[in-house]
PDB file of C-alpha atoms in Angstrom:
ATOM      1  CA  MET A 990     178.987 105.967 135.298  1.00  0.00           C
ATOM      2  CA  ILE A 991     175.367 104.620 134.546  1.00  0.00           C
ATOM      3  CA  ARG A 992     172.764 106.393 136.421  1.00  0.00           C
ATOM      4  CA  TYR A 993     168.961 105.423 136.345  1.00  0.00           C
ATOM      5  CA  PHE A 994     165.945 107.501 136.257  1.00  0.00           C
ATOM      6  CA  SER A 995     162.273 107.125 135.833  1.00  0.00           C
ATOM      7  CA  GLU A 996     159.799 109.441 133.766  1.00  0.00           C
ATOM      8  CA  ASP A 997     156.431 110.035 134.345  1.00  0.00           C
ATOM      9  CA  ILE A 998     156.001 106.127 135.902  1.00  0.00           C
ATOM     10  CA  SER A 999     156.831 104.772 139.085  1.00  0.00           C
ATOM     11  CA  PHE A1000     159.060 102.092 138.466  1.00  0.00           C
ATOM     12  CA  THR A1001     162.094 100.826 140.530  1.00  0.00           C
ATOM     13  CA  TYR A1002     165.035  98.939 139.079  1.00  0.00           C
ATOM     14  CA  SER A1003     166.273  96.879 141.311  1.00  0.00           C
ATOM     15  CA  GLY A1004     169.481  95.454 139.319  1.00  0.00           C
ATOM     16  CA  LYS A1005     171.402  98.326 139.571  1.00  0.00           C
ATOM     17  CA  ARG A1006     174.207  97.395 140.938  1.00  0.00           C
ATOM     18  CA  LEU A1007     174.715  94.397 138.981  1.00  0.00           C
ATOM     19  CA  ALA A1008     173.562  96.136 135.226  1.00  0.00           C
ATOM     20  CA  SER A1009     176.450  98.520 135.847  1.00  0.00           C
ATOM     21  CA  ARG A1010     178.922  95.868 136.319  1.00  0.00           C
ATOM     22  CA  TRP A1011     177.546  93.866 133.483  1.00  0.00           C
ATOM     23  CA  LEU A1012     177.786  96.788 131.237  1.00  0.00           C
ATOM     24  CA  LYS A1013     181.213  97.892 132.364  1.00  0.00           C
ATOM     25  CA  ALA A1014     182.130  94.396 131.257  1.00  0.00           C
ATOM     26  CA  VAL A1015     180.733  94.758 127.774  1.00  0.00           C
ATOM     27  CA  SER A1016     182.008  97.697 127.336  1.00  0.00           C
ATOM     28  CA  GLU A1017     185.621  96.570 128.216  1.00  0.00           C
ATOM     29  CA  ALA A1018     184.724  93.136 126.225  1.00  0.00           C
ATOM     30  CA  GLU A1019     184.122  95.909 123.049  1.00  0.00           C
ATOM     31  CA  GLN A1020     187.130  97.354 123.634  1.00  0.00           C
ATOM     32  CA  LYS A1021     185.505 100.816 124.227  1.00  0.00           C
ATOM     33  CA  THR A1022     185.833 102.881 127.737  1.00  0.00           C
ATOM     34  CA  LEU A1023     182.496 103.505 129.943  1.00  0.00           C
ATOM     35  CA  GLY A1024     181.776 107.546 130.321  1.00  0.00           C
ATOM     36  CA  ASN A1025     177.990 108.619 131.107  1.00  0.00           C
ATOM     37  CA  ILE A1026     175.340 106.480 130.853  1.00  0.00           C
ATOM     38  CA  ALA A1027     171.701 107.456 131.948  1.00  0.00           C
ATOM     39  CA  ILE A1028     169.125 104.495 131.652  1.00  0.00           C
ATOM     40  CA  ILE A1029     165.665 106.327 131.434  1.00  0.00           C
ATOM     41  CA  PHE A1030     162.669 104.508 132.218  1.00  0.00           C
ATOM     42  CA  CYS A1031     159.060 105.543 131.101  1.00  0.00           C
ATOM     43  CA  SER A1032     155.814 104.775 129.950  1.00  0.00           C
ATOM     44  CA  ASP A1033     154.847 104.288 126.038  1.00  0.00           C
ATOM     45  CA  ALA A1034     153.075 107.557 126.007  1.00  0.00           C
ATOM     46  CA  TYR A1035     156.290 109.059 127.099  1.00  0.00           C
ATOM     47  CA  LEU A1036     158.572 107.344 124.444  1.00  0.00           C
ATOM     48  CA  LEU A1037     155.953 108.020 122.036  1.00  0.00           C
ATOM     49  CA  GLN A1038     156.532 111.462 122.485  1.00  0.00           C
ATOM     50  CA  ILE A1039     160.332 111.279 122.113  1.00  0.00           C
ATOM     51  CA  ASN A1040     159.551 109.464 119.085  1.00  0.00           C
ATOM     52  CA  LYS A1041     157.792 111.835 117.537  1.00  0.00           C
ATOM     53  CA  LYS A1042     159.621 115.123 118.484  1.00  0.00           C
ATOM     54  CA  TYR A1043     163.074 113.699 117.701  1.00  0.00           C
ATOM     55  CA  LEU A1044     163.229 110.744 115.173  1.00  0.00           C
ATOM     56  CA  ARG A1045     159.650 112.009 113.556  1.00  0.00           C
ATOM     57  CA  ARG A1046     157.997 108.458 114.003  1.00  0.00           C
ATOM     58  CA  ASP A1047     154.630 107.979 115.193  1.00  0.00           C
ATOM     59  CA  THR A1048     155.250 104.627 116.492  1.00  0.00           C
ATOM     60  CA  PHE A1049     155.389 102.614 119.632  1.00  0.00           C
ATOM     61  CA  THR A1050     159.010 101.161 120.688  1.00  0.00           C
ATOM     62  CA  ASP A1051     160.720  99.650 123.395  1.00  0.00           C
ATOM     63  CA  ILE A1052     163.758 101.482 123.678  1.00  0.00           C
ATOM     64  CA  ILE A1053     165.277 104.869 122.041  1.00  0.00           C
ATOM     65  CA  THR A1054     169.271 105.411 122.320  1.00  0.00           C
ATOM     66  CA  PHE A1055     170.525 108.674 121.874  1.00  0.00           C
ATOM     67  CA  ASP A1056     174.446 108.260 121.226  1.00  0.00           C
ATOM     68  CA  TYR A1057     176.715 110.991 122.555  1.00  0.00           C
ATOM     69  CA  CYS A1058     179.873 108.849 122.109  1.00  0.00           C
ATOM     70  CA  GLU A1059     183.296 110.618 121.418  1.00  0.00           C
ATOM     71  CA  GLY A1060     185.675 108.078 119.985  1.00  0.00           C
ATOM     72  CA  ASP A1061     186.204 104.775 122.140  1.00  0.00           C
ATOM     73  CA  LEU A1062     184.320 106.672 125.221  1.00  0.00           C
ATOM     74  CA  LEU A1063     180.624 105.529 125.602  1.00  0.00           C
ATOM     75  CA  SER A1064     178.047 107.871 126.759  1.00  0.00           C
ATOM     76  CA  GLY A1065     174.342 108.403 125.787  1.00  0.00           C
ATOM     77  CA  ASP A1066     170.663 108.125 127.178  1.00  0.00           C
ATOM     78  CA  LEU A1067     168.719 104.701 126.606  1.00  0.00           C
ATOM     79  CA  PHE A1068     165.025 105.495 127.047  1.00  0.00           C
ATOM     80  CA  ILE A1069     162.925 102.370 128.183  1.00  0.00           C
ATOM     81  CA  SER A1070     159.408 102.140 127.641  1.00  0.00           C
ATOM     82  CA  ILE A1071     158.128  99.701 130.533  1.00  0.00           C
ATOM     83  CA  ASP A1072     154.868  99.298 128.954  1.00  0.00           C
ATOM     84  CA  THR A1073     156.326  98.048 125.848  1.00  0.00           C
ATOM     85  CA  VAL A1074     158.875  95.471 127.381  1.00  0.00           C
ATOM     86  CA  ARG A1075     155.826  94.079 129.931  1.00  0.00           C
ATOM     87  CA  ASP A1076     153.819  93.718 126.394  1.00  0.00           C
ATOM     88  CA  ASN A1077     156.957  92.359 124.746  1.00  0.00           C
ATOM     89  CA  ALA A1078     157.533  89.976 127.636  1.00  0.00           C
ATOM     90  CA  VAL A1079     154.222  88.166 127.059  1.00  0.00           C
ATOM     91  CA  TYR A1080     154.351  88.246 123.357  1.00  0.00           C
ATOM     92  CA  TYR A1081     158.259  86.603 123.388  1.00  0.00           C
ATOM     93  CA  GLY A1082     156.772  84.322 126.119  1.00  0.00           C
ATOM     94  CA  THR A1083     160.010  85.119 128.542  1.00  0.00           C
ATOM     95  CA  VAL A1084     160.094  86.854 131.928  1.00  0.00           C
ATOM     96  CA  PHE A1085     159.852  90.629 132.308  1.00  0.00           C
ATOM     97  CA  THR A1086     163.390  90.881 133.915  1.00  0.00           C
ATOM     98  CA  GLU A1087     165.234  89.062 130.879  1.00  0.00           C
ATOM     99  CA  GLU A1088     163.432  91.096 128.228  1.00  0.00           C
ATOM    100  CA  LEU A1089     164.154  94.481 130.118  1.00  0.00           C
ATOM    101  CA  ASN A1090     168.169  93.241 130.216  1.00  0.00           C
ATOM    102  CA  ARG A1091     167.786  92.341 126.245  1.00  0.00           C
ATOM    103  CA  VAL A1092     166.411  95.877 125.752  1.00  0.00           C
ATOM    104  CA  ILE A1093     169.163  97.656 127.768  1.00  0.00           C
ATOM    105  CA  VAL A1094     171.970  95.631 126.325  1.00  0.00           C
ATOM    106  CA  HIS A1095     170.220  96.503 122.818  1.00  0.00           C
ATOM    107  CA  GLY A1096     170.694  99.849 123.404  1.00  0.00           C
ATOM    108  CA  PHE A1097     174.001  99.892 124.736  1.00  0.00           C
ATOM    109  CA  LEU A1098     175.118  97.930 121.927  1.00  0.00           C
ATOM    110  CA  HIS A1099     173.701 100.644 119.633  1.00  0.00           C
ATOM    111  CA  LEU A1100     176.076 102.551 121.753  1.00  0.00           C
ATOM    112  CA  VAL A1101     178.984 100.604 121.169  1.00  0.00           C
ATOM    113  CA  GLY A1102     178.174 100.920 117.278  1.00  0.00           C
ATOM    114  CA  PHE A1103     176.290  97.948 116.339  1.00  0.00           C
ATOM    115  CA  ASP A1104     172.907  98.993 114.210  1.00  0.00           C
ATOM    116  CA  ASP A1105     169.954  96.880 113.625  1.00  0.00           C
ATOM    117  CA  ARG A1106     168.858  98.141 109.870  1.00  0.00           C
ATOM    118  CA  THR A1107     169.030  95.400 107.915  1.00  0.00           C
ATOM    119  CA  GLU A1108     168.355  91.830 108.347  1.00  0.00           C
ATOM    120  CA  ASP A1109     171.995  90.723 108.557  1.00  0.00           C
ATOM    121  CA  GLN A1110     173.095  93.766 111.181  1.00  0.00           C
ATOM    122  CA  ARG A1111     170.086  92.230 113.219  1.00  0.00           C
ATOM    123  CA  LYS A1112     171.333  88.844 113.402  1.00  0.00           C
ATOM    124  CA  ILE A1113     174.594  90.553 114.276  1.00  0.00           C
ATOM    125  CA  MET A1114     172.746  92.187 117.136  1.00  0.00           C
ATOM    126  CA  ARG A1115     171.083  89.678 117.991  1.00  0.00           C
ATOM    127  CA  LYS A1116     173.983  87.374 118.541  1.00  0.00           C
ATOM    128  CA  LYS A1117     175.787  89.918 120.277  1.00  0.00           C
ATOM    129  CA  GLU A1118     172.690  90.091 122.945  1.00  0.00           C
ATOM    130  CA  ASP A1119     172.500  86.687 123.557  1.00  0.00           C
ATOM    131  CA  GLU A1120     176.352  86.598 124.352  1.00  0.00           C
ATOM    132  CA  TYR A1121     175.932  89.487 126.609  1.00  0.00           C
ATOM    133  CA  LEU A1122     173.123  87.861 128.491  1.00  0.00           C
ATOM    134  CA  GLN A1123     175.042  85.377 129.134  1.00  0.00           C
ATOM    135  CA  LEU A1124     177.750  87.259 130.520  1.00  0.00           C
ATOM    136  CA  LEU A1125     175.250  88.731 133.032  1.00  0.00           C
ATOM    137  CA  ALA A1126     174.476  85.535 134.003  1.00  0.00           C
ATOM    138  CA  GLN A1127     177.496  84.278 134.839  1.00  0.00           C
ATOM    139  CA  LEU A1128     177.976  87.776 136.624  1.00  0.00           C
ATOM    140  CA  SER A1129     175.224  87.216 139.014  1.00  0.00           C
ATOM    141  CA  VAL A1130     176.238  83.650 140.300  1.00  0.00           C
TER     142      VAL A1130
END
């Protein structure tokens, strides 16, 4: 089950139902079982504190994924900074919802088992993001 929350900001995500169907389809395509996923929307300041406390990094980021997966059962928390997603949408010349969906699937792909520490891993991750964003577009028709 996928649940959506907001911490320290007022943000309403209008795409919950579609995103839940989409992420279920992504998990099935990756031959995984969807467990408990929490998607938490927050501010830059909130995510920075999480980054410092748990990852010992003093940097802003768009998403932090906490992986609680067991075997093929996908479970975890995706903390997403709405501030950084908005800034990145402007920077990359895309609309906010497209950038938000990319960040959501990026975090979800980490739960699936993908990483982005090396350039080769980033290329694979970007390709998967693009593939699943196309799937989202098909589901929304």
